[in-house]
mmCIF file of C-alpha atoms and ligand atoms in Angstrom:
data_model
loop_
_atom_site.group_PDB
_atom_site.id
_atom_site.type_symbol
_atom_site.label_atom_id
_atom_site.label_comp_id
_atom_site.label_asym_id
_atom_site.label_seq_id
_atom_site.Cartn_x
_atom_site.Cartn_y
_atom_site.Cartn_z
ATOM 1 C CA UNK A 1 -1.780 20.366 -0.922
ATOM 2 C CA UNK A 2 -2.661 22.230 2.106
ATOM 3 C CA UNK A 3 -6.115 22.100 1.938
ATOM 4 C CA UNK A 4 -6.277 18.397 1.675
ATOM 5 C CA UNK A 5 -4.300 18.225 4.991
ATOM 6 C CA UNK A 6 -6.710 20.662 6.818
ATOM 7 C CA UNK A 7 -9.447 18.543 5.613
ATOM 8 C CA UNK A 8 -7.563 15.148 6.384
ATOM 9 C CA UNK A 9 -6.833 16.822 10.050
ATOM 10 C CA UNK A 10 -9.903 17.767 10.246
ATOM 11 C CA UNK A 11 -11.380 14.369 9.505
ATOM 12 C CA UNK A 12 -8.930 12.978 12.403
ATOM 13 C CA UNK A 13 -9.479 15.443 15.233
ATOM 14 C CA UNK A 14 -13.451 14.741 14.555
ATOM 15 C CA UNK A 15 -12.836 10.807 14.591
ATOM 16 C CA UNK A 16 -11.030 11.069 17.866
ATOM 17 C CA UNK A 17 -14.149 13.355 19.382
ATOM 18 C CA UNK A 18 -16.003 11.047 18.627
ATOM 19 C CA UNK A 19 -14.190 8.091 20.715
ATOM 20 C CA UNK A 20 -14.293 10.838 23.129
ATOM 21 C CA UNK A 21 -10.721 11.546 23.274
ATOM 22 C CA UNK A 22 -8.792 15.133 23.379
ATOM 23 C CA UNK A 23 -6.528 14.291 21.034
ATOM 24 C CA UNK A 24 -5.413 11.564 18.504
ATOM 25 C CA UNK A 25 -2.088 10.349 18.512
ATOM 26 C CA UNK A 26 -0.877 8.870 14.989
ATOM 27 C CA UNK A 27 2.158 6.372 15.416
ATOM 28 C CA UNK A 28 2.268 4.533 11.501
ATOM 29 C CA UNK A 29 4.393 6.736 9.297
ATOM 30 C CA UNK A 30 2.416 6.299 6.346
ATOM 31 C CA UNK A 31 -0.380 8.091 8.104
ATOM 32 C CA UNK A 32 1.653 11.114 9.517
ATOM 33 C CA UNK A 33 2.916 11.087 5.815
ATOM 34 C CA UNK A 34 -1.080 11.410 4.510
ATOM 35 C CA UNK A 35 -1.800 13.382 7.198
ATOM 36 C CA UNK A 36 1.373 16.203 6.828
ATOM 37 C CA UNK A 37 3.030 15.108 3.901
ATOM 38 C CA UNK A 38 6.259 14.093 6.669
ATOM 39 C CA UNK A 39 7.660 10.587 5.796
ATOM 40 C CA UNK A 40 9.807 9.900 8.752
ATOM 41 C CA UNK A 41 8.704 8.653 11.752
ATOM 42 C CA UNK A 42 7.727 10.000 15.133
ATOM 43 C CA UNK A 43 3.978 10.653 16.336
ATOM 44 C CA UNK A 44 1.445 13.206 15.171
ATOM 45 C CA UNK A 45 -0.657 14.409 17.952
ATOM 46 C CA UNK A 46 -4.151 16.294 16.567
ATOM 47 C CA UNK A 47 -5.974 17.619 19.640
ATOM 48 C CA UNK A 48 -9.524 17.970 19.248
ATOM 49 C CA UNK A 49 -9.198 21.743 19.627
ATOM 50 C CA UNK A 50 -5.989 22.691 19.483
ATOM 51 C CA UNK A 51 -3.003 22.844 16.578
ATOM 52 C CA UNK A 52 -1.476 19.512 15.671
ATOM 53 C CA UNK A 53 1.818 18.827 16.870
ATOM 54 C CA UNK A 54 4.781 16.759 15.424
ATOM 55 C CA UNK A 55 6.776 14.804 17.583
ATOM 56 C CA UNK A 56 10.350 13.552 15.834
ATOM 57 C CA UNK A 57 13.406 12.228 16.590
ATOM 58 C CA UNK A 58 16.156 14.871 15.885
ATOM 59 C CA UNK A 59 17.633 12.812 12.961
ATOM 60 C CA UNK A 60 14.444 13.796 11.283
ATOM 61 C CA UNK A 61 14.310 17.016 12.772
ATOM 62 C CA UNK A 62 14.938 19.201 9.346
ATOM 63 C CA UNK A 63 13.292 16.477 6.932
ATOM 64 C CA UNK A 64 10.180 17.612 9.104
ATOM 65 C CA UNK A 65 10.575 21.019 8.743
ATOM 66 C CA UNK A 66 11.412 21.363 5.546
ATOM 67 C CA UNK A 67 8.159 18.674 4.166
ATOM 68 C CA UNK A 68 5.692 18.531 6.858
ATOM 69 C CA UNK A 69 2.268 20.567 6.732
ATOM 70 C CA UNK A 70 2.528 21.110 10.680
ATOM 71 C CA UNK A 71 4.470 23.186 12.096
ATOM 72 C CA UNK A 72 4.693 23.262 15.898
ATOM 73 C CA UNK A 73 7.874 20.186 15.556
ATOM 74 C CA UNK A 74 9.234 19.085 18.999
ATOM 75 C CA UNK A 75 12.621 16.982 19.037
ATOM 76 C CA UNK A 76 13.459 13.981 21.352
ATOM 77 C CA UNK A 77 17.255 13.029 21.717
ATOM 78 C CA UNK A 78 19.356 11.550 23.801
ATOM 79 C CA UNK A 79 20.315 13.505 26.234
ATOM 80 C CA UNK A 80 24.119 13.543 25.291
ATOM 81 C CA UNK A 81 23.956 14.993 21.866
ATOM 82 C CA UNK A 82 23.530 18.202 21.409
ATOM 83 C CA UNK A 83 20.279 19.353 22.986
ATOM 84 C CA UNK A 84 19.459 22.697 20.981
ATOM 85 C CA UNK A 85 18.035 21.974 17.822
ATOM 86 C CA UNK A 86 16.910 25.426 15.830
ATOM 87 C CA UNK A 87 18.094 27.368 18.783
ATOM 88 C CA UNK A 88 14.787 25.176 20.157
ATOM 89 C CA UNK A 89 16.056 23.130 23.488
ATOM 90 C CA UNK A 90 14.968 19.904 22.905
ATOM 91 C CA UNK A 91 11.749 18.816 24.514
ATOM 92 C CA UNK A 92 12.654 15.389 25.614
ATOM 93 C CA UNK A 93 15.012 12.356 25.981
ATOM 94 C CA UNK A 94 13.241 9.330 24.524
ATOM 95 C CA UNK A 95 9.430 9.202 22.295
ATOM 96 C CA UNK A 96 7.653 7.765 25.498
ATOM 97 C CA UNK A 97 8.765 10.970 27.556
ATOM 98 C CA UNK A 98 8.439 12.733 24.498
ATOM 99 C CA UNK A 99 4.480 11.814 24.119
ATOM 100 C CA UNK A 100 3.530 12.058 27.972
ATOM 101 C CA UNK A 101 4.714 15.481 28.169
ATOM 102 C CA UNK A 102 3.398 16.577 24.879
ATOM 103 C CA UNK A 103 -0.175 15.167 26.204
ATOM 104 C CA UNK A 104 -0.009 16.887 29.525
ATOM 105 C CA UNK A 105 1.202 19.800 28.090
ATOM 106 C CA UNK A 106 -2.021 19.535 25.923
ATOM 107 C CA UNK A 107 -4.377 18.858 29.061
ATOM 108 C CA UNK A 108 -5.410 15.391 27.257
ATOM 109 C CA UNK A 109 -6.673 13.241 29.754
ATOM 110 C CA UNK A 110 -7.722 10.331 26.716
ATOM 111 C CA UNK A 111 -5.776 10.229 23.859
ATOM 112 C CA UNK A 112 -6.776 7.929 20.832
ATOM 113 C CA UNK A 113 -3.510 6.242 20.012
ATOM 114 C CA UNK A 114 -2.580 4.133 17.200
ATOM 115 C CA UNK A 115 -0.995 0.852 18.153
ATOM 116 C CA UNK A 116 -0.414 1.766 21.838
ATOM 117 C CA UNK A 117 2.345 -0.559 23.489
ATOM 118 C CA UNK A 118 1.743 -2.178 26.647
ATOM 119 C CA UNK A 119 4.773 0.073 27.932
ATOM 120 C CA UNK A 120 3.804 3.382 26.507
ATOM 121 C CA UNK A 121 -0.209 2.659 28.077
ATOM 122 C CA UNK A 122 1.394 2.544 31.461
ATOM 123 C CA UNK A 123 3.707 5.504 31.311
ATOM 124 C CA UNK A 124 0.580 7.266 30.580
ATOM 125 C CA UNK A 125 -1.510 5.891 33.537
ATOM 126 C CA UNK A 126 1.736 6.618 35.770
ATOM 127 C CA UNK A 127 2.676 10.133 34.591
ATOM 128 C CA UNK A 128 -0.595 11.662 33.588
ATOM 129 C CA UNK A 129 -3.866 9.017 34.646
ATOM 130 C CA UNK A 130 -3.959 9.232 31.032
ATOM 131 C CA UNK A 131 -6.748 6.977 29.283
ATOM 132 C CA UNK A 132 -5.882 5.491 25.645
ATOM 133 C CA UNK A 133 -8.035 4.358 23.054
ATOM 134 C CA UNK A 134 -7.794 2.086 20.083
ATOM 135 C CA UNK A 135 -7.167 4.915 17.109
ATOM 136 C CA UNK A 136 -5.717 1.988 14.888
ATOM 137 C CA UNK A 137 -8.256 1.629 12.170
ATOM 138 C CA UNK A 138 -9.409 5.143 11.494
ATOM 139 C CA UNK A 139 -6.435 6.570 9.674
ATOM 140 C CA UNK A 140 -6.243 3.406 7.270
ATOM 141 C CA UNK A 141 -10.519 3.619 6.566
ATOM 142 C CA UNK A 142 -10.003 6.823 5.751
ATOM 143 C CA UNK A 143 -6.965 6.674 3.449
ATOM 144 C CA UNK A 144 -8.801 3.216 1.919
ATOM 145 C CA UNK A 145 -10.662 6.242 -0.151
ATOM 146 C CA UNK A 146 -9.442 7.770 -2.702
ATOM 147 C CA UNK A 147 -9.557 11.961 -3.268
ATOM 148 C CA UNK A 148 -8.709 13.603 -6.980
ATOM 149 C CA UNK A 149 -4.944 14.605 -5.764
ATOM 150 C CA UNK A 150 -4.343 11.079 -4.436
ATOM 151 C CA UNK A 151 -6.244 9.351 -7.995
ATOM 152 C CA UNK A 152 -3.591 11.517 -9.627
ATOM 153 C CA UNK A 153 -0.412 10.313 -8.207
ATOM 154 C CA UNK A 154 -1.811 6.540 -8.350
ATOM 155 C CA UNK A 155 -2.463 6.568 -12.135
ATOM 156 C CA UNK A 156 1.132 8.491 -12.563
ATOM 157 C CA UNK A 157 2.450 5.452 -11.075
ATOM 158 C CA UNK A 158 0.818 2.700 -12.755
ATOM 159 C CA UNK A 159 1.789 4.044 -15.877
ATOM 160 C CA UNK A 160 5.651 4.309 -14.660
ATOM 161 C CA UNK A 161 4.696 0.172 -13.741
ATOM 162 C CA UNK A 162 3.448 -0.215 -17.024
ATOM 163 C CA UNK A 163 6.594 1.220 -18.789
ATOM 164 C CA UNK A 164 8.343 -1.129 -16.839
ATOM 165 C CA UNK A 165 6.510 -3.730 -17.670
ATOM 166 C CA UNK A 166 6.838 -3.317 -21.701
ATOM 167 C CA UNK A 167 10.761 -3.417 -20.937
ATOM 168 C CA UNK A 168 10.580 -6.664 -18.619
ATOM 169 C CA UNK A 169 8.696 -7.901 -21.478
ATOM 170 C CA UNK A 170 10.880 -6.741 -24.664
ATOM 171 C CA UNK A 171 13.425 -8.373 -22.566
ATOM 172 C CA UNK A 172 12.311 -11.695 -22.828
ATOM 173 C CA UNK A 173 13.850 -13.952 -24.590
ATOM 174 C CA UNK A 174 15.505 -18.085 -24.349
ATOM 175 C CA UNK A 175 18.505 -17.716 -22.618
ATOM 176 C CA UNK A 176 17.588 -14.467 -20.608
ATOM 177 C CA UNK A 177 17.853 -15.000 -16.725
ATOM 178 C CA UNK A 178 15.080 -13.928 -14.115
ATOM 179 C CA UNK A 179 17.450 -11.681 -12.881
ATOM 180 C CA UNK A 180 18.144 -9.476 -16.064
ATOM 181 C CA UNK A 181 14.275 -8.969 -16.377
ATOM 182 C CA UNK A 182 14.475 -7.816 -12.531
ATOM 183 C CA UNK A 183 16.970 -5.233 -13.577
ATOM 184 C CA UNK A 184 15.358 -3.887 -16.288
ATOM 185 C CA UNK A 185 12.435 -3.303 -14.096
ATOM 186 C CA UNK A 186 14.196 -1.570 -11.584
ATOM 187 C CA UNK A 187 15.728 0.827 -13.670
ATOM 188 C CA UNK A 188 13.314 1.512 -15.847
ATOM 189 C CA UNK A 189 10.851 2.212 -12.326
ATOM 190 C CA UNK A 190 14.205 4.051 -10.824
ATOM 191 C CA UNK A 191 14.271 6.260 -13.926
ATOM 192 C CA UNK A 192 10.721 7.825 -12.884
ATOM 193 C CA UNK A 193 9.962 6.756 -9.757
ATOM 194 C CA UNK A 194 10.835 3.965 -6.989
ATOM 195 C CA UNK A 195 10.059 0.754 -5.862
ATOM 196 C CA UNK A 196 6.735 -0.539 -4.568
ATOM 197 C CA UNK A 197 8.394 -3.514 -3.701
ATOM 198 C CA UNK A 198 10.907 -5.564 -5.215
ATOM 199 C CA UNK A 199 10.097 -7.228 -8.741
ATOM 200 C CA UNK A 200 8.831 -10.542 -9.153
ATOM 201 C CA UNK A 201 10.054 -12.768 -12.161
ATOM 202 C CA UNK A 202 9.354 -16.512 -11.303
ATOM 203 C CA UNK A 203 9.778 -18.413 -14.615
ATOM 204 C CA UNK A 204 9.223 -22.485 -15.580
ATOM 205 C CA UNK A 205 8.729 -24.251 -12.076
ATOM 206 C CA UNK A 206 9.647 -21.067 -10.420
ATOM 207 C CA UNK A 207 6.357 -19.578 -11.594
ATOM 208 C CA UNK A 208 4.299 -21.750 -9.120
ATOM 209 C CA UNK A 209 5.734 -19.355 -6.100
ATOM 210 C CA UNK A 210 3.073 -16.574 -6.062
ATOM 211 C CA UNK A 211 5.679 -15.133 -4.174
ATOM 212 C CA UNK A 212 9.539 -15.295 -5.717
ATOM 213 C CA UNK A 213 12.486 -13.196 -5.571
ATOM 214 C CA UNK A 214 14.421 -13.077 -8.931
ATOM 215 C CA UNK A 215 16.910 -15.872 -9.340
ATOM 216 C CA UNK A 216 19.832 -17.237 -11.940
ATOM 217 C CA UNK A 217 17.317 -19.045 -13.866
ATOM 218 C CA UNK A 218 17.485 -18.550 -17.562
ATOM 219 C CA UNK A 219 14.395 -18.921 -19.894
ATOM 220 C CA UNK A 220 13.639 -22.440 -21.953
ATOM 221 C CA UNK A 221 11.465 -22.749 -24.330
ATOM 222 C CA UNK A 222 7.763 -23.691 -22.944
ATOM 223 C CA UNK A 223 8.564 -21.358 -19.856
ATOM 224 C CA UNK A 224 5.531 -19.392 -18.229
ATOM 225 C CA UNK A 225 6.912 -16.132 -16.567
ATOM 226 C CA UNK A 226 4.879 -14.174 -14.298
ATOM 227 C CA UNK A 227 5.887 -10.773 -13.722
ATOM 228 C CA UNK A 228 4.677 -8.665 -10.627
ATOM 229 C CA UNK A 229 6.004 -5.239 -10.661
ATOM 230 C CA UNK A 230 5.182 -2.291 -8.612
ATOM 231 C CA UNK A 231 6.118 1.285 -8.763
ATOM 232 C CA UNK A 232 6.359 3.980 -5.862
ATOM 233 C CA UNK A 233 5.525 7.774 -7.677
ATOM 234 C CA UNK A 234 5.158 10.605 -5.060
ATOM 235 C CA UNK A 235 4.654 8.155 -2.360
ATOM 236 C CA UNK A 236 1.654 6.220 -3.763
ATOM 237 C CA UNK A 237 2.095 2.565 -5.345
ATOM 238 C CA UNK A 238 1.098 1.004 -8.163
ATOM 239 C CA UNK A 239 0.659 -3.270 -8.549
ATOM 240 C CA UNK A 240 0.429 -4.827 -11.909
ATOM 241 C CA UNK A 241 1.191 -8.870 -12.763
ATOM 242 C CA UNK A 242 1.552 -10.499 -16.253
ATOM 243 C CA UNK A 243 2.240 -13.685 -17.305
ATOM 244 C CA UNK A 244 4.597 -14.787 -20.556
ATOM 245 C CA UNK A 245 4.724 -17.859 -22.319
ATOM 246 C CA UNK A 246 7.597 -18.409 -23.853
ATOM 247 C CA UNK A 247 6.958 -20.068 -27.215
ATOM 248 C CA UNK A 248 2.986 -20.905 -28.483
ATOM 249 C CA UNK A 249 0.983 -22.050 -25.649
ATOM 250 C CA UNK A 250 -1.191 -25.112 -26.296
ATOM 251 C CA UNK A 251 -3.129 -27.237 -24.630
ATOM 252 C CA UNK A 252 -3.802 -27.232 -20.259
ATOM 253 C CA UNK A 253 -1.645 -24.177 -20.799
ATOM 254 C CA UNK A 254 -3.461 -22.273 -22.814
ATOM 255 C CA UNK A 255 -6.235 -23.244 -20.873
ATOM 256 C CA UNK A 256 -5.009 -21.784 -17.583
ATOM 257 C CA UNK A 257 -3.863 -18.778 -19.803
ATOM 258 C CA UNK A 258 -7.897 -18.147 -20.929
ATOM 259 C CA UNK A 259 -9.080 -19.584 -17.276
ATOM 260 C CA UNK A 260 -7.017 -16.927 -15.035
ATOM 261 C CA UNK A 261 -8.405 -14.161 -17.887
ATOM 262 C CA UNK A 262 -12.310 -15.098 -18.071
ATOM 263 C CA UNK A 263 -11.523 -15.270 -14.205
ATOM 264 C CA UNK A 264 -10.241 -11.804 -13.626
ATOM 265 C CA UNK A 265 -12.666 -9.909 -16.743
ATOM 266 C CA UNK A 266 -16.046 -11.472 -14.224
ATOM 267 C CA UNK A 267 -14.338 -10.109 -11.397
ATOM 268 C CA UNK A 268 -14.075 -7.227 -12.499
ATOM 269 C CA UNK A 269 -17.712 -6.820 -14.173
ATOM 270 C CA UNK A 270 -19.276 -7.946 -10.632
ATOM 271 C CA UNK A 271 -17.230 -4.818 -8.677
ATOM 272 C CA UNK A 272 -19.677 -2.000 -7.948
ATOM 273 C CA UNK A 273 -20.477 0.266 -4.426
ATOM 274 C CA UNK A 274 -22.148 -1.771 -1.686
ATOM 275 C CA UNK A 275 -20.598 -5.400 -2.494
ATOM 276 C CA UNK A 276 -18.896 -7.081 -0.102
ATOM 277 C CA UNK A 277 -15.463 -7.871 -1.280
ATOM 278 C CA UNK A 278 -15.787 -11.335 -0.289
ATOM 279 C CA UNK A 279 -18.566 -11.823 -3.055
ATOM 280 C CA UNK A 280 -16.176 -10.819 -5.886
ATOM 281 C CA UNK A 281 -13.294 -13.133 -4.477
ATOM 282 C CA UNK A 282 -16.307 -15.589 -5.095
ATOM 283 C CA UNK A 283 -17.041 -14.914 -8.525
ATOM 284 C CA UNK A 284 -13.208 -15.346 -9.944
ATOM 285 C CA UNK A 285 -13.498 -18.616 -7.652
ATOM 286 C CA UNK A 286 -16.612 -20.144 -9.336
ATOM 287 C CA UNK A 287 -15.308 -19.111 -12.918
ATOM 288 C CA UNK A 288 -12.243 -20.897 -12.535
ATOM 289 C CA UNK A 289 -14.354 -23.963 -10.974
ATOM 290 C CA UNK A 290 -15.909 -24.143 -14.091
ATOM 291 C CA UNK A 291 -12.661 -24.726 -15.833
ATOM 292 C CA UNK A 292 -11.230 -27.288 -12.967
ATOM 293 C CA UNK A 293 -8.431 -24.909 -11.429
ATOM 294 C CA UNK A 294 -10.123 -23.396 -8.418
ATOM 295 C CA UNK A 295 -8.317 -25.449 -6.177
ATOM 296 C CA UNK A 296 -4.855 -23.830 -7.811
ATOM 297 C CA UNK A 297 -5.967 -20.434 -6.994
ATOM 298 C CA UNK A 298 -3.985 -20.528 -3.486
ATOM 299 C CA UNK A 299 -4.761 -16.925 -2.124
ATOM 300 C CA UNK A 300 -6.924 -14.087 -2.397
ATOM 301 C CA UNK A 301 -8.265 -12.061 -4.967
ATOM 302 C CA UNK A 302 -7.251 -8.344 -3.946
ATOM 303 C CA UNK A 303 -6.686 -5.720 -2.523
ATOM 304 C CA UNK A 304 -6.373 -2.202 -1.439
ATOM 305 C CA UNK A 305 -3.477 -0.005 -3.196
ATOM 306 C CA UNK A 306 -2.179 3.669 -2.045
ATOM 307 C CA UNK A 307 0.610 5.136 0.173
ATOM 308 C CA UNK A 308 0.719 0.789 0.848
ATOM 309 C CA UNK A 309 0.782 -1.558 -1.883
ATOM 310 C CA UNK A 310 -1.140 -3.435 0.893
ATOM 311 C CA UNK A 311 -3.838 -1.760 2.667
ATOM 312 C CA UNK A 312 -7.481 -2.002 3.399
ATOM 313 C CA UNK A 313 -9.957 -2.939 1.520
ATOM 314 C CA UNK A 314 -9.076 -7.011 1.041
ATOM 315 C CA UNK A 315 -10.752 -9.110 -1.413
ATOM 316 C CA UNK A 316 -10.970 -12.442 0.463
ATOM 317 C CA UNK A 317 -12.866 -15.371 1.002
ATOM 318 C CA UNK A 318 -13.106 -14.156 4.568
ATOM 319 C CA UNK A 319 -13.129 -9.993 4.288
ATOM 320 C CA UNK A 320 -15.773 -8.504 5.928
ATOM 321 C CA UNK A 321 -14.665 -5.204 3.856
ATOM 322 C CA UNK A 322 -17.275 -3.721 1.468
ATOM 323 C CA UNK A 323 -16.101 -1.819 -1.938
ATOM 324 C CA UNK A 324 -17.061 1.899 -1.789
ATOM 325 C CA UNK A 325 -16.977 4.074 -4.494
ATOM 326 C CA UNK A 326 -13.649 5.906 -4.370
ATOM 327 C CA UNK A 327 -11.301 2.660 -3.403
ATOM 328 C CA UNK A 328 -8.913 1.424 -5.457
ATOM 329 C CA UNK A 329 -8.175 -2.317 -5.905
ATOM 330 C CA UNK A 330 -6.404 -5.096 -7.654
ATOM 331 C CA UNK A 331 -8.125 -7.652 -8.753
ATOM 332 C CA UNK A 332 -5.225 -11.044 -9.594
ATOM 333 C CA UNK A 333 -6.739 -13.891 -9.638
ATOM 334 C CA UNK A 334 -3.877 -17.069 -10.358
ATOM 335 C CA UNK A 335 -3.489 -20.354 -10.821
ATOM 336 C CA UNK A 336 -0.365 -22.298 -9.763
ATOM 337 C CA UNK A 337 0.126 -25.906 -10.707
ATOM 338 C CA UNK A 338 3.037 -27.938 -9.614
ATOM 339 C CA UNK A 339 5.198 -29.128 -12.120
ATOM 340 C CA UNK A 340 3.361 -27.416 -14.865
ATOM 341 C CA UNK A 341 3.518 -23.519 -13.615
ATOM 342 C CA UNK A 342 2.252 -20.446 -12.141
ATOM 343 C CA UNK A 343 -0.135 -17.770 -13.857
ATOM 344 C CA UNK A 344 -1.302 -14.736 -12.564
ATOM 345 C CA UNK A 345 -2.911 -11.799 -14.234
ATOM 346 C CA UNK A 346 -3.111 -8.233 -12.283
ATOM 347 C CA UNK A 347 -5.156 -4.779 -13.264
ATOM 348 C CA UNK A 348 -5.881 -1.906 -10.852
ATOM 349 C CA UNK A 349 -9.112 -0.864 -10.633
ATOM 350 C CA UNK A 350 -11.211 2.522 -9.088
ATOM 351 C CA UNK A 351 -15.015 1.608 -7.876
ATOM 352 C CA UNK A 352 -17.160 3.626 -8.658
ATOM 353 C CA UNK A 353 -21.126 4.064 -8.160
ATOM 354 C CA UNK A 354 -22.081 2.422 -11.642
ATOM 355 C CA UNK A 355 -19.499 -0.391 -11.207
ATOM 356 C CA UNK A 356 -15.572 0.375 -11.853
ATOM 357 C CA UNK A 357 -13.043 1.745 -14.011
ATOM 358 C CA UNK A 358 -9.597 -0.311 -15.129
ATOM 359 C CA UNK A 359 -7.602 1.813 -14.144
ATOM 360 C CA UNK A 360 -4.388 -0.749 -15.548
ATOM 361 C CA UNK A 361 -3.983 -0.100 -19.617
ATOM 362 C CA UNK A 362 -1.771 -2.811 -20.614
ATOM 363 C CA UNK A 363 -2.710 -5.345 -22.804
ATOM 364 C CA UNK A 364 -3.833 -8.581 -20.784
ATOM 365 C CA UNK A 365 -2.981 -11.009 -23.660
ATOM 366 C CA UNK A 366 0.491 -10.927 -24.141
ATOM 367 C CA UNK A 367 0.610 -14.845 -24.602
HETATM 368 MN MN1 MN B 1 -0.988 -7.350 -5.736
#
């Protein structure tokens, strides 16, 4: 893995030369985690021409060590615990202190911070006359494209989500509550992996809550149940939803059944490098026009999966992203109506320069 953080450090300290900063500073854990393979949290400082330093709080102190590429660590701590860490004295009381030390230390005069505070800008100015830039959105554009190690660990977890998945479903049956198919889920993702985020079974009315923790509801007969599950493998997520019908669907819900599919297989074919995501939010949207349910489809079509089940790109009405070859979406189009039910259908998919690969195996008719 060490090459891919030189060449992800790289990437940074370039990015912030180019805002015309000394040095980045990288505040979002998920991005010290791409960037050093460190989960807690802290700050990552990359100068432009110097090693990168870590900056943690002395709780994390050996987690660092022992998991992070970098290895020039300083500790904050309070100043009444004990202030030798490693037979290292500990560089500072609190992370603001911590950071405006580390930067003078540095010679940084205009650092490239993620999320700066209002607080932590005027330290800066105070101690140092130091200058911050906006650093937010570089870490998350770059990490919005997939390399081979990261494809890897993303199709390792989709298959631990699909396992998971086949039990939810085995499980099914009249009588059955929500929360039994929750637990199945979790232990059949705890077994290989961890949570993406917590399960989603919303069955009968329940199933027109895109959005639903698990409750006591058992399964009738006639019941759609829409499962959302995600796993966690080596730090990067996977996002898959199905939807059951309990029983033989007929009529307007069968329909939404074939809609939400036809919906989601034209997405799908319309992905390629160079679309804006916005136009293939639009083509799930005029498919299920055709069919009368657009106005059920209540939020967007997509989007981004990695070390986030949420990030960039989003397929939206309103995104201004573009799909690149290399990103990796979900594509979930649904279609929730109000005393009837919910039905959502959800595959992961790579772009690529010819148009895009599914990378989600499970069957998609399970009705
Ligand atoms: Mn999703």
């Amino acid at each position: 893995m060490s090459y891919v953080y030189e060449r992800r450090l790289k990437k940074v300290s370039e990015e912030a030369a180019k805002k015309e900063a000394e040095a980045a500073v990288i505040t979002s854990s998920t991005n010290i985690f791409y960037l050093t393979g460190y989960e807690g949290g802290g700050a990552l400082i990359v100068p432009v021409d110097k090693d990168p330093v870590l900056l943690v709080s002395r709780l994390e102190y050996n987690r660092a060590k022992d998991t992070s590429y970098v290895d020039d660590i300083r500790v904050f701590a309070y100043p009444n615990t004990p202030l030798k860490v490693d037979e290292k004295p500990v560089y500072a009381e609190n992370f603001n202190e911590a950071l405006s030390k580390l930067l003078k230390e540095l010679e940084v005069k205009k650092a490239a911070i993620e999320t700066p505070s209002e607080k932590l800008k005027e330290i800066l100015k105070k101690n140092n006359g130091v200058e911050v830039v906006d650093f937010t959105e570089v870490v998350p554009s770059m990490r919005a494209l997939k390399d081979e190690v990261e494809m890897e660990l993303i199709v390792k977890a989709i298959r631990v989500t699909e396992r998971a998945m086949k039990k939810a479903i085995e499980k099914i049956d009249i009588g059955v509550s929500e929360r039994e198919i929750a637990a199945e889920i979790v232990r059949a993702i705890y077994l290989e992996g961890e949570l993406a985020f917590p399960p989603i079974v919303a069955s009968g009315e329940n199933s027109v809550y895109p959005h639903f923790s698990p409750s006591d509801r058992k399964l009738h007969e006639g019941d759609l149940v829409v499962i959302d599950v995600g796993a966690r493998v080596n730090g990067y997520c996977a996002d898959m939803t199905r939807t059951v019908f309990v029983g033989k669907p007929r009529g307007k819900i069968k329909e939404m059944l074939d809609a939400v599919l036809e919906a989601q297989i034209k997405a799908i074919e319309s992905i390629v490098d160079g679309k804006p995501a916005s136009e293939v939010d639009d083509v799930a949207r005029k498919q299920l026009s055709k069919r009368g349910f657009v106005k059920f489809f209540v939020h967007g079509l997509g989007h981004g999966v990695g070390l986030n089940v949420h990030e960039k790109p989003t397929l939206n009405p309103v995104s201004k992203d573009t799909l690149k070859e290399k990103m990796v979406v979900t594509v979930e189009p649904g279609v929730y109506i109000p005393g009837l039910g919910g039905v959502r259908t959800e595959d992961m998919v790579l772009v690529t320069s010819k148009g895009s690969k599914v990378l989600t195996r499970f069957e998609r008719e399970i009705f």
